[in-house]
XYZ file of C-alpha atoms in Angstrom:
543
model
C 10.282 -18.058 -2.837
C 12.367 -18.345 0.159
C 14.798 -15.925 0.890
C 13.321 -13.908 -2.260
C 14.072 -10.609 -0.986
C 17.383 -11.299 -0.554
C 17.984 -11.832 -4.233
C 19.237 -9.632 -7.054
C 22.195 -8.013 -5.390
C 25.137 -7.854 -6.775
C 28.885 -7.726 -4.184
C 28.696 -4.037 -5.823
C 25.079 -2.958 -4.564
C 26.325 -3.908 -1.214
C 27.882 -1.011 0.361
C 24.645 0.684 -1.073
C 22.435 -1.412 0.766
C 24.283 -1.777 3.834
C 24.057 2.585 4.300
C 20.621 2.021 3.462
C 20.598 -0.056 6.433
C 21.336 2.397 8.725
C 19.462 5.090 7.517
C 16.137 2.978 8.176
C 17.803 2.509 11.988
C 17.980 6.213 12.297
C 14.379 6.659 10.851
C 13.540 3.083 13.361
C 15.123 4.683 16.497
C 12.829 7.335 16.944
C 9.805 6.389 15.262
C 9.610 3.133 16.735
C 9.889 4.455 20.116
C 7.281 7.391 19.461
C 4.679 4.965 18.211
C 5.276 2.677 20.949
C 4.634 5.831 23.429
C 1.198 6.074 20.963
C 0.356 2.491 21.962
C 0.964 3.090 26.093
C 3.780 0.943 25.944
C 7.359 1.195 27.139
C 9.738 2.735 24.268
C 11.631 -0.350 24.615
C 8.897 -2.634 22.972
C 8.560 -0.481 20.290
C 12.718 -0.723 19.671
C 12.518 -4.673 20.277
C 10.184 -4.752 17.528
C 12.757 -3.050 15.385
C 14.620 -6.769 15.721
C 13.427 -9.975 15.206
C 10.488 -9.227 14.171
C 11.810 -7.051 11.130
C 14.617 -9.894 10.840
C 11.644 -12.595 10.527
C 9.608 -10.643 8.101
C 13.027 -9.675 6.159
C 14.185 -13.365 5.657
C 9.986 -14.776 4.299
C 8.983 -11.618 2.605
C 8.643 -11.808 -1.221
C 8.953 -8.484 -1.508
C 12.578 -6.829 -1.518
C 11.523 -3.642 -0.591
C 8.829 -4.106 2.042
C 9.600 -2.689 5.436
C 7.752 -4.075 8.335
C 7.398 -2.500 11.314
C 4.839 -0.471 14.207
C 3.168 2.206 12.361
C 0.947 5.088 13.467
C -2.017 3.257 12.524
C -1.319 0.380 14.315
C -0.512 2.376 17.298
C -3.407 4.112 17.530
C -5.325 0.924 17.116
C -3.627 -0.697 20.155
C -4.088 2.281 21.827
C -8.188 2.192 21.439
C -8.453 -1.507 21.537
C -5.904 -2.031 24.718
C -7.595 0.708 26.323
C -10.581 -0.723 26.423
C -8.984 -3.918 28.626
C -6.655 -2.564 30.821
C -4.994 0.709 32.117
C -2.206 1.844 29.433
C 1.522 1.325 30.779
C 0.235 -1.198 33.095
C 1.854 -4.906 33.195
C -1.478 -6.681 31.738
C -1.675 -3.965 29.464
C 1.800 -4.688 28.045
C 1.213 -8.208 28.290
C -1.840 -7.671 26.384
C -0.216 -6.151 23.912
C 2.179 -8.669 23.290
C -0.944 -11.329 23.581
C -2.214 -9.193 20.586
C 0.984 -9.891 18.522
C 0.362 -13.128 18.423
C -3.749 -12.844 17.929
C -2.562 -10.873 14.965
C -0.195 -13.713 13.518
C -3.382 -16.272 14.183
C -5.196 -14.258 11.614
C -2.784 -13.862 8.994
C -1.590 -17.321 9.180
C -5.628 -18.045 8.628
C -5.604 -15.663 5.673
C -2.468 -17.292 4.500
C -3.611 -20.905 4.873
C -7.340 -20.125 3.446
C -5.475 -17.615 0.595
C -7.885 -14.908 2.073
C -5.805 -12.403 1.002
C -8.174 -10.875 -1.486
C -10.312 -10.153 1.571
C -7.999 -6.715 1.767
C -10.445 -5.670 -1.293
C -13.160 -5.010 0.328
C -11.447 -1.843 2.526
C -12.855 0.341 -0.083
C -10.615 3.699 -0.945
C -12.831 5.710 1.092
C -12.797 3.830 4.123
C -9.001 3.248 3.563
C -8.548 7.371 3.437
C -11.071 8.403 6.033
C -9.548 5.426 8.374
C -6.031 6.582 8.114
C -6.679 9.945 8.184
C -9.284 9.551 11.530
C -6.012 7.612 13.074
C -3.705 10.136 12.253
C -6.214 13.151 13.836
C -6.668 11.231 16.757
C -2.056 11.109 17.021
C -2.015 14.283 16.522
C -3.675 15.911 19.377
C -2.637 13.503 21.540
C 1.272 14.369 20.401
C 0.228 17.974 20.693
C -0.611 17.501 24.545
C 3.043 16.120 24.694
C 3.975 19.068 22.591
C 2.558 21.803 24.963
C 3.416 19.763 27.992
C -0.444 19.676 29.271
C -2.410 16.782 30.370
C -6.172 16.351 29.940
C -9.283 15.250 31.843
C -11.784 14.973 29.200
C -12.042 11.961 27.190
C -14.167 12.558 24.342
C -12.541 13.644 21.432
C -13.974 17.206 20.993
C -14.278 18.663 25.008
C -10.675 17.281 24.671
C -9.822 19.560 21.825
C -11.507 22.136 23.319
C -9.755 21.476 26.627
C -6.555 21.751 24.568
C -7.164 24.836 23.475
C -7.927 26.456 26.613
C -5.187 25.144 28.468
C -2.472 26.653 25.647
C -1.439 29.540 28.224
C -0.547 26.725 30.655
C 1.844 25.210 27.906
C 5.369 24.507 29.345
C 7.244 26.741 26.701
C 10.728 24.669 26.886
C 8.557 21.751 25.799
C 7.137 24.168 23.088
C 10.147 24.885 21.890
C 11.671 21.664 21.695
C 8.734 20.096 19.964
C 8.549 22.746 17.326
C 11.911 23.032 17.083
C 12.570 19.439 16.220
C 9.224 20.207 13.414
C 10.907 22.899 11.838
C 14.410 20.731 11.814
C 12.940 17.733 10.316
C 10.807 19.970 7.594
C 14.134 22.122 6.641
C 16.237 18.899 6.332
C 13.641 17.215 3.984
C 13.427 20.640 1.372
C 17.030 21.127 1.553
C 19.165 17.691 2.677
C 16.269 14.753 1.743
C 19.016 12.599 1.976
C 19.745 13.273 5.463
C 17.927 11.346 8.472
C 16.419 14.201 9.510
C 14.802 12.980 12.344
C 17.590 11.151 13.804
C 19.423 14.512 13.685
C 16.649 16.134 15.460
C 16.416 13.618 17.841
C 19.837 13.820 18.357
C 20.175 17.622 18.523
C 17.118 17.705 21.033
C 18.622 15.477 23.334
C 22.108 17.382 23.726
C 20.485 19.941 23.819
C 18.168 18.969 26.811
C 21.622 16.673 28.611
C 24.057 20.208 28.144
C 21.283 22.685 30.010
C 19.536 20.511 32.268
C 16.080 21.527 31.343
C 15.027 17.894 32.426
C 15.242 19.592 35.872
C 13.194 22.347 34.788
C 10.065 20.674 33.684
C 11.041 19.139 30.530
C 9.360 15.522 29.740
C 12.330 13.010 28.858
C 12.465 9.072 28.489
C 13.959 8.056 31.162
C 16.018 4.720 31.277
C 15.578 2.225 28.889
C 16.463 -1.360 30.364
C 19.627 -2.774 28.218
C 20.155 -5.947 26.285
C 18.320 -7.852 24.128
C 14.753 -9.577 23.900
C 14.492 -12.465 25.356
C 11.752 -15.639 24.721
C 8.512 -14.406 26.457
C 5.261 -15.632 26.356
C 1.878 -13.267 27.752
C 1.358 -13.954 30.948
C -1.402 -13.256 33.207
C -4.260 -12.777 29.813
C -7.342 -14.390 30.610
C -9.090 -16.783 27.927
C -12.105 -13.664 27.478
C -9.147 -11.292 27.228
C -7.729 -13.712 24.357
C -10.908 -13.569 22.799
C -11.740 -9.609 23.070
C -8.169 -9.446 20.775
C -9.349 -10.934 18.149
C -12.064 -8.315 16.876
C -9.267 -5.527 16.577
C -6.978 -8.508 15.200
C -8.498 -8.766 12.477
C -8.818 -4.856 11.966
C -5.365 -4.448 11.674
C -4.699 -7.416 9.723
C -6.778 -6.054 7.650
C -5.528 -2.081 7.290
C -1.841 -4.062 7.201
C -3.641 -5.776 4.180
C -4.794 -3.202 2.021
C -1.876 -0.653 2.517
C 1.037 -3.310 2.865
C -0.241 -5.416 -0.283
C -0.459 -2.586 -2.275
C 2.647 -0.712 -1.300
C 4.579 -3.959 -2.299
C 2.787 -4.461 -5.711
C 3.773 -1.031 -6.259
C 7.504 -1.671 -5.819
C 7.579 -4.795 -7.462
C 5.972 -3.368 -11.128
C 8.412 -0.324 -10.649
C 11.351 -2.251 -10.417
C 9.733 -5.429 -12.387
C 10.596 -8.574 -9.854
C 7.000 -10.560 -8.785
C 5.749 -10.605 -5.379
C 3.405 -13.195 -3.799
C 0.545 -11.537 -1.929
C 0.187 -14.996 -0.074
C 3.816 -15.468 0.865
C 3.269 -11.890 2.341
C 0.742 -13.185 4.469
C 2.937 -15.524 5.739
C 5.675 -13.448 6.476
C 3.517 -11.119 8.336
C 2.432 -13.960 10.280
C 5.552 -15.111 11.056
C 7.114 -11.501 12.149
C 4.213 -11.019 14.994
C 4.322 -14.682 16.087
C 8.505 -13.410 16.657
C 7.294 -9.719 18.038
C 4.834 -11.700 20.772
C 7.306 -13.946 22.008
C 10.007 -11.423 21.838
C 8.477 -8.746 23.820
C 7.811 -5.844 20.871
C 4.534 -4.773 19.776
C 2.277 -5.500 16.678
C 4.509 -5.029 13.277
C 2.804 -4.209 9.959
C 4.139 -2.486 6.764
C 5.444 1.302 6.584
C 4.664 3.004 3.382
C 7.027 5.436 4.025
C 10.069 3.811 5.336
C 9.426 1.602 2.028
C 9.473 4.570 0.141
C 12.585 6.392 1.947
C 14.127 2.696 0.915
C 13.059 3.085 -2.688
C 14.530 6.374 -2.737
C 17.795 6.273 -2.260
C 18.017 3.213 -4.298
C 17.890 -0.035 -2.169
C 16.280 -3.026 -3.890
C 16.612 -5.965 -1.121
C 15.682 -6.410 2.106
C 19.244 -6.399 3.389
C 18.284 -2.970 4.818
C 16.201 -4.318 7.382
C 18.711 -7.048 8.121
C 21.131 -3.682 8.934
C 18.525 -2.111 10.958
C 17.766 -4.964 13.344
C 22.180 -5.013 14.042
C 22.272 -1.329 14.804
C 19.042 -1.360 16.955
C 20.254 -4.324 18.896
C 23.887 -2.656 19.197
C 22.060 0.015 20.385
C 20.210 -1.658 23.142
C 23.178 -4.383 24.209
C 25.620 -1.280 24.400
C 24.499 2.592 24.244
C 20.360 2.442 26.153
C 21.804 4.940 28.235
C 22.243 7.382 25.489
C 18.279 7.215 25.029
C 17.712 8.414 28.870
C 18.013 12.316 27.871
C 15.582 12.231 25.024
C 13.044 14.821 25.013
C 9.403 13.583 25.264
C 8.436 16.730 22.728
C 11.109 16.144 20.349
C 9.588 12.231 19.809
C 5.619 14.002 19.601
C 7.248 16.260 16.728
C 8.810 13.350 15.003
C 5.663 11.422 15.145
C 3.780 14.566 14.069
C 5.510 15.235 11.211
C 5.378 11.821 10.269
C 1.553 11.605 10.764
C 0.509 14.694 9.008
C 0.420 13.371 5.508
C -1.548 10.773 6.447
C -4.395 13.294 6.500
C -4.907 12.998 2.420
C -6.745 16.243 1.814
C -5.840 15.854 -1.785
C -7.831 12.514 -1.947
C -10.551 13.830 -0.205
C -10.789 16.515 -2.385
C -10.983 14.309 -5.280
C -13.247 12.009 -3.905
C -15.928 15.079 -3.213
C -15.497 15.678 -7.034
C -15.806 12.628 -8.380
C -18.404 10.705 -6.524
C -20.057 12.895 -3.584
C -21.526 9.561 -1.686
C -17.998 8.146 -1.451
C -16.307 11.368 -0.142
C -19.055 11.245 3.293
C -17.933 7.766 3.953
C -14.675 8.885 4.294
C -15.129 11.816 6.629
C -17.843 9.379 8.622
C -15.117 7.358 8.849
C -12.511 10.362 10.056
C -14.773 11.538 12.327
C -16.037 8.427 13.774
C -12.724 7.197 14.860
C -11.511 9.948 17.721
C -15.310 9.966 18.447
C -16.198 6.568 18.524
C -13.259 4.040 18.282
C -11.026 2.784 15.596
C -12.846 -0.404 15.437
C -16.607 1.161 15.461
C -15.666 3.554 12.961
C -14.281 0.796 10.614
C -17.439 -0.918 11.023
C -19.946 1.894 10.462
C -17.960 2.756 7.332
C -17.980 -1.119 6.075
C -21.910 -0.664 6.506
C -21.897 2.469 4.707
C -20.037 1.203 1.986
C -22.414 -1.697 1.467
C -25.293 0.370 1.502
C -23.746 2.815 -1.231
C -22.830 -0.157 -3.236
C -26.565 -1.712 -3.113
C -28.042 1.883 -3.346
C -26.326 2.077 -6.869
C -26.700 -1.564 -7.846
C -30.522 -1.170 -7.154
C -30.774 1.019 -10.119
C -28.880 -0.111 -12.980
C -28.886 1.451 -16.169
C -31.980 -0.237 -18.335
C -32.868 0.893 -22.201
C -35.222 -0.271 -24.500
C -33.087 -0.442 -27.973
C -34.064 -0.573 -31.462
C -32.990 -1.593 -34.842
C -29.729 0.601 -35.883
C -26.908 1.168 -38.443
C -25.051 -1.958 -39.224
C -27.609 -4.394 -37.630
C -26.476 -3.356 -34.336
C -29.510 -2.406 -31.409
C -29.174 1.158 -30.294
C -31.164 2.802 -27.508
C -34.712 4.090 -28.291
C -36.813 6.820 -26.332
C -39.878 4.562 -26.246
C -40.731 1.288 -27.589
C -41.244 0.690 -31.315
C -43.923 -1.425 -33.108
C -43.572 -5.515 -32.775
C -41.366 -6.887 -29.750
C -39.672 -4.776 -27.299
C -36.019 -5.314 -27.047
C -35.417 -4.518 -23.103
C -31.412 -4.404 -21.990
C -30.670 -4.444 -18.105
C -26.819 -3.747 -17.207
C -26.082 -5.287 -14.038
C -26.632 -8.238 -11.609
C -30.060 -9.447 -11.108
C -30.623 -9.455 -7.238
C -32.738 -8.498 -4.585
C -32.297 -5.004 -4.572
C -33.356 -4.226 -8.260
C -35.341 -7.203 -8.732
C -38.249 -4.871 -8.409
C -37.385 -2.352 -10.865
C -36.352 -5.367 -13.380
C -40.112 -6.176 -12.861
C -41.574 -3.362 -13.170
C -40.150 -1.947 -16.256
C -40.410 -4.708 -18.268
C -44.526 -5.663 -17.478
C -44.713 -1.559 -18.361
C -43.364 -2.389 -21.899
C -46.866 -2.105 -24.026
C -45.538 -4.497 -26.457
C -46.670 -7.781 -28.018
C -44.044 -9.779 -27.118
C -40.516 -9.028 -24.715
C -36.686 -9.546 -26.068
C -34.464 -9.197 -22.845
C -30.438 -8.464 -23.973
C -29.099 -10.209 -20.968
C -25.494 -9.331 -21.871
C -24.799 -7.445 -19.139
C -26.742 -9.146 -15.924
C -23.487 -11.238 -14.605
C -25.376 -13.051 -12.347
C -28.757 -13.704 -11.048
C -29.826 -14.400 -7.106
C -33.055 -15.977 -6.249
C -34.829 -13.509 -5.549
C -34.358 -11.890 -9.189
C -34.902 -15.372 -10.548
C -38.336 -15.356 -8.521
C -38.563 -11.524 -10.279
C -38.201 -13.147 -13.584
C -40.700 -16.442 -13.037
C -43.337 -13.795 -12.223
C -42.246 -11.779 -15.278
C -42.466 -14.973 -17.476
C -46.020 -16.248 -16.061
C -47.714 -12.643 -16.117
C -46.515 -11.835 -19.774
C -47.176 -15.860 -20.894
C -50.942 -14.875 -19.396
C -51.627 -11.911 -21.446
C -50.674 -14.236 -24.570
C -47.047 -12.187 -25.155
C -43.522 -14.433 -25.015
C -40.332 -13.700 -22.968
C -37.390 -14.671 -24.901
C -33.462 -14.251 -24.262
C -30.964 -12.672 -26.307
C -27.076 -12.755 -26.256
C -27.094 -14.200 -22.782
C -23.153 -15.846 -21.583
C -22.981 -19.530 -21.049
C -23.158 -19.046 -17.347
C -26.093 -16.813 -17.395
C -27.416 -19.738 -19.128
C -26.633 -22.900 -16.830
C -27.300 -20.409 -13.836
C -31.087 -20.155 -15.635
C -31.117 -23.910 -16.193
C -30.197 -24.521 -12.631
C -32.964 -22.442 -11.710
C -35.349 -24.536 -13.919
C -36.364 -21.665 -16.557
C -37.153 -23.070 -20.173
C -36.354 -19.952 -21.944
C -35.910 -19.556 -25.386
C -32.578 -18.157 -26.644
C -30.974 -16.133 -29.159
C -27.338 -15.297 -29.841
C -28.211 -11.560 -31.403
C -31.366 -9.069 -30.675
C -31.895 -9.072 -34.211
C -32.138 -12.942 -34.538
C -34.213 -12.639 -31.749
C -37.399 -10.515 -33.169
C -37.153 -12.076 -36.354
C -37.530 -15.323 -34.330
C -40.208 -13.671 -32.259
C -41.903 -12.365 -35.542
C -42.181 -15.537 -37.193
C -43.007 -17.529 -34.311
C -39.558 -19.606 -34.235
C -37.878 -21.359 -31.200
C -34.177 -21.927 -32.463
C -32.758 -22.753 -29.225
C -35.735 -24.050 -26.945
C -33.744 -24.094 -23.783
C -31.255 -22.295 -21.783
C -28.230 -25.076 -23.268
C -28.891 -24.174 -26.680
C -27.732 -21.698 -29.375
C-alpha cells in the first residue's frame, strides 16, 4: 500500500491534478496561516506545516484524496491546551507546540501498532457535532475581536462576549471594513465563481489594498515579516519531562477528533470513487506527518474535510495535489515571504470565519432534537462546555454523558411475554397465558438491567418459566448472579427455568459460568418439553 495515493493517474489526468495543486496552495496560504494565528503561533509554522508534513502524509496515505493539514479544530485545541502551559507567542509556547506534534505522532503510531483505530467509534455523533461546533464558537469570537480591531480583558467565555459587544463603538472601522469586506468577497465568489480560490483572491485584494493606501499606518493590524527559507531539522527545546507529560491528555484528544472526522471523510471518498483505503495505514501516515511537522518546525497536522472536498470537486483523484501544494508553499517562503508582510490581520479573521461557520451544524442539531431529544443535550453540553470550560473538559463531560445515556437505555430493554401464534411462531401477549410463561428479554444481560431481568420474570404467576434468549448478546456477572438467583428462587417454589433459542455463545458463555440449564432450539419445543416434563438438551452444549 505504499505510495497508494499516488496511483490511478493517467499522463492525461496530470495537468488536472497539477492545477489542483495549486488551488489547495491558494486555499493553504491563508488558511494555514489564520489557524496558526488561532493556535498563538507565528504564521510561519502554520505555512511550514503546509510542507513536509503534507509531503509525508501525501507519500503513506492510502487514501488519494485525503488532505492533511492544521484545521480549526486543531487550532483551537492547541490554543486551550498550550494555554494552559505557557504564555501564547512565547518561545516555550512554540516549542511546546512543536513538542505536541510529536506527542501526537506517539499516539497514532500506538493506535497504529495496537490497530486501535476503531477506538474513533466511540466519539459518538453528538459529541462529534457539539465538539466541532463548541470549537468553531469559541474561533469565531475570537476572529471577531480581530475583526473589530478590539482586545479583551475578560476571560470567560460569556463576560467576554458581553465585553465584545460593548466595546463595538470602539471598533477600528478600516479593520471593519476589511474583515467584512474580504466575507462578502469570499461568499460572492463561492455563489457565482466556485471554481475560483476565493480566498486567495481576497487575501490578495486585501493586501493591495492595505500596501497602495497605507492604512497599516493608520491603525490597521497586518502580519508583519515572515522569516524566509525553508524548515530546517529542529527538535523542542527547553520542554520539561512534566510538560511532556501534560501533552499527552490533549494528544490523545486530537488524535482522536483527527480519528473520527479524518477516517470517515476518507471512507467517504474511497466508496464514491470505488478504490479501498486502509484505516490503519492512515494511522500511520498521520503518525508519520506530525513526527515530520515536530521536527520541522510546523504545528499539529490532521485531516481537512473541506480542502478534501474542494479536491473532490473539481475532480482530483490522487494525492499529487498535495505534492503541488508543498512546491508552491515552499517557493513561496524560499523566494516571495516578503509579499506576506502587508497582509491584513482582518482579512485572515474573515477567511477563517467564513471557513468556520459551517462547522456550526444547525441542521444536525436540529435533527438530532427530533429524533432522539437525550442525544441533542449532549451535543449542546458539549458546545457550550467548550468556550466555558475547555476543549478537553468538555470532551470529557460529553464522553460521560454519552455513557450514561447509553446505560440509561440499556437498563431498560424491551421485555414481552409471548404466546402461541399463526404459523407456530410466539407473538407478544398482554399478560401471561395458562401453563409456562414464555418471557423474551432484547438486550445484553448486565448490571444495569440485571434488576429488572429479575424482577419481571419472579412476577410471572406461572408454573414454570421459558426465557427466549435470542436477543441477550451477552451476559456480565452480575446478570449471571441475576439469573442464579432467578434459577434457585423459581427451583424453590417447585417451577423450572428453561432456555429457548439461545446462540452458541450465549451458551458456552452460560457453561463458563457453570449454569446447567436446559435448552431448546424453538419456544414451542420448549413448553411442550416443559409440559411433558422432558429435558432434550440437559446442558448449555446441547441441542
Amino acid at each position: 500500500m505504499m505510495f497508494a495515493g499516488l496511483r490511478g493517474v493517467r499522463r492525461a489526468d496530470l495537468p488536472r491534478e497539477i492545477a489542483a495543486g495549486i488551488t489547495l496552495a491558494a486555499l493553504a496560504i491563508p488558511l494555514n496561516i489564520g489557524y496558526a494565528q488561532i493556535a498563538g503561533l507565528p504564521a510561519v509554522v502554520g505555512l511550514y506545516a503546509a510542507i513536509a508534513p503534507m509531503l509525508v502524509f501525501a507519500l503513506l496515505s492510502s487514501s488519494r484524496q485525503l488532505v492533511a493539514s492544521p484545521d480549526a479544530p486543531i487550532a483551537a485545541l492547541i490554543a486551550s491546551l498550550l494555554g494552559a502551559l505557557a504564555v501564547a507567542g512565547s518561545e516555550n509556547y512554540v516549542e511546546l507546540a512543536y513538542a505536541q506534534s510529536l506527542v501526537c505522532a506517539a499516539v497514532f503510531l500506538l493506535f497504529y501498532v495496537f490497530k486501535l483505530g476503531f477506538l474513533a467509534n466511540f466519539l459518538s455523533e453528538p459529541v462529534l457535532v457539539g465538539f466541532i461546533a463548541g470549537l468553531a464558537v469559541e474561533i469565531l469570537t475570537s476572529q471577531v475581536k480581530k475583526i473589530l480591531g478590539i482586545t479583551t480583558t475578560s476571560e470567560e467565555f460569556f463576560p467576554e462576549v458581553w465585553e465584545i459587544i460593548t466595546k463595538i463603538p470602539q471598533a477600528h472601522w478600516w479593520n471593519v471594513l476589511i474583515g467584512v469586506g474580504t466575507m462578502a468577497v469570499i461568499l460572492g465568489l463561492r455563489r457565482l465563481a466556485p471554481a475560483l480560490p476565493g480566498p486567495l483572491i481576497a487575501l490578495v485584494a486585501a493586501t493591495a489594498a492595505v500596501a497602495a493606501t497605507g492604512l497599516n499606518s493608520k491603525g490597521v493590524s497586518v502580519l508583519g515579516s515572515v522569516p524566509s527559507g525553508l524548515p530546517t531539522p529542529h527538535f523542542p527545546s527547553g520542554v520539561t519531562l512534566g510538560q511532556w507529560a501534560s501533552l499527552i491528555p490533549g494528544a490523545i484528544a486530537i488524535c482522536a477528533v483527527t480519528l473520527a472526522d479524518g477516517l470517515l471523510t476518507a471512507r467517504r471518498y474511497a466508496e464514491q470513487h470505488d478504490y479501498p483505503v486502509d484505516g490503519n495505514q492512515e494511522l500511520r501516515a498521520f503518525g508519520a506527518g506530525n513526527i515530520a511537522a515536530g521536527l520541522t518546525g510546523s504545528m499539529t497536522i490532521g485531516s481537512s474535510a473541506s480542502r478534501t472536498a474542494a479536491m473532490d470537486s473539481i475532480g482530483s483523484r490522487s494525492q499529487i495535489p498535495s505534492l503541488v501544494c508543498a512546491v508552491v508553499v515552499a517557493i513561496l517562503l524560499a523566494f516571495f515571504s516578503d509579499l506576506l508582510a502587508y497582509l491584513p490581520n482582518a482579512a485572515l479573521a474573515g477567511i477563517v470565519a467564513v471557513a468556520v461557520i459551517k462547522l456550526i451544524d444547525l441542521r444536525k442539531l436540529a435533527e438530532l432534537w427530533r429524533l432522539r431529544r437525550s442525544e441533542f443535550w449532549i451535543a449542546v453540553v458539549c458546545l457550550l462546555g467548550v468556550p466555558v470550560l475547555g476543549s478537553l473538559s468538555a470532551v470529557v463531560i460529553a464522553f460521560l454523558l454519552s455513557a450514561v445515556d447509553m446505560v440509561r437505555r440499556a437498563s431498560k430493554p424491551s421485555t414481552a411475554v409471548l404466546k402461541p401464534g399463526p404459523a407456530g411462531r410466539y407473538i407478544r401477549a398482554h399478560e401471561p397465558g395458562p401453563g409456562p410463561a414464555v418471557y423474551r428479554f432484547e438486550g445484553p444481560l448486565f448490571f444495569a438491567n440485571a434488576d429488572t431481568f429479575k424482577t419481571e420474570i419472579l412476577a410471572l404467576e406461572t408454573t414454570d418459566v421459558v426465557l427466549d434468549a435470542e436477543a441477550i448478546s451477552d451476559v456480565d456477572t452480575t446478570g449471571a448472579e441475576a439469573l442464579r438467583q432467578v434459577e434457585a428462587q423459581l427451583t424453590a417454589a417447585g417451577r423450572r427455568l428453561v432456555v429457548a433459542r439461545a446462540t452458541g455463545d450465549l451458551r458456552d458463555l452460560l457453561t463458563h459460568y457453570e449454569f446447567e440449564l436446559t435448552h431448546f432450539d424453538s419456544n414451542e419445543a420448549a413448553v411442550a418439553g416443559v409440559r411433558s416434563g422432558e429435558s432434550p438438551d440437559p446442558g448449555p452444549q446441547g441441542g
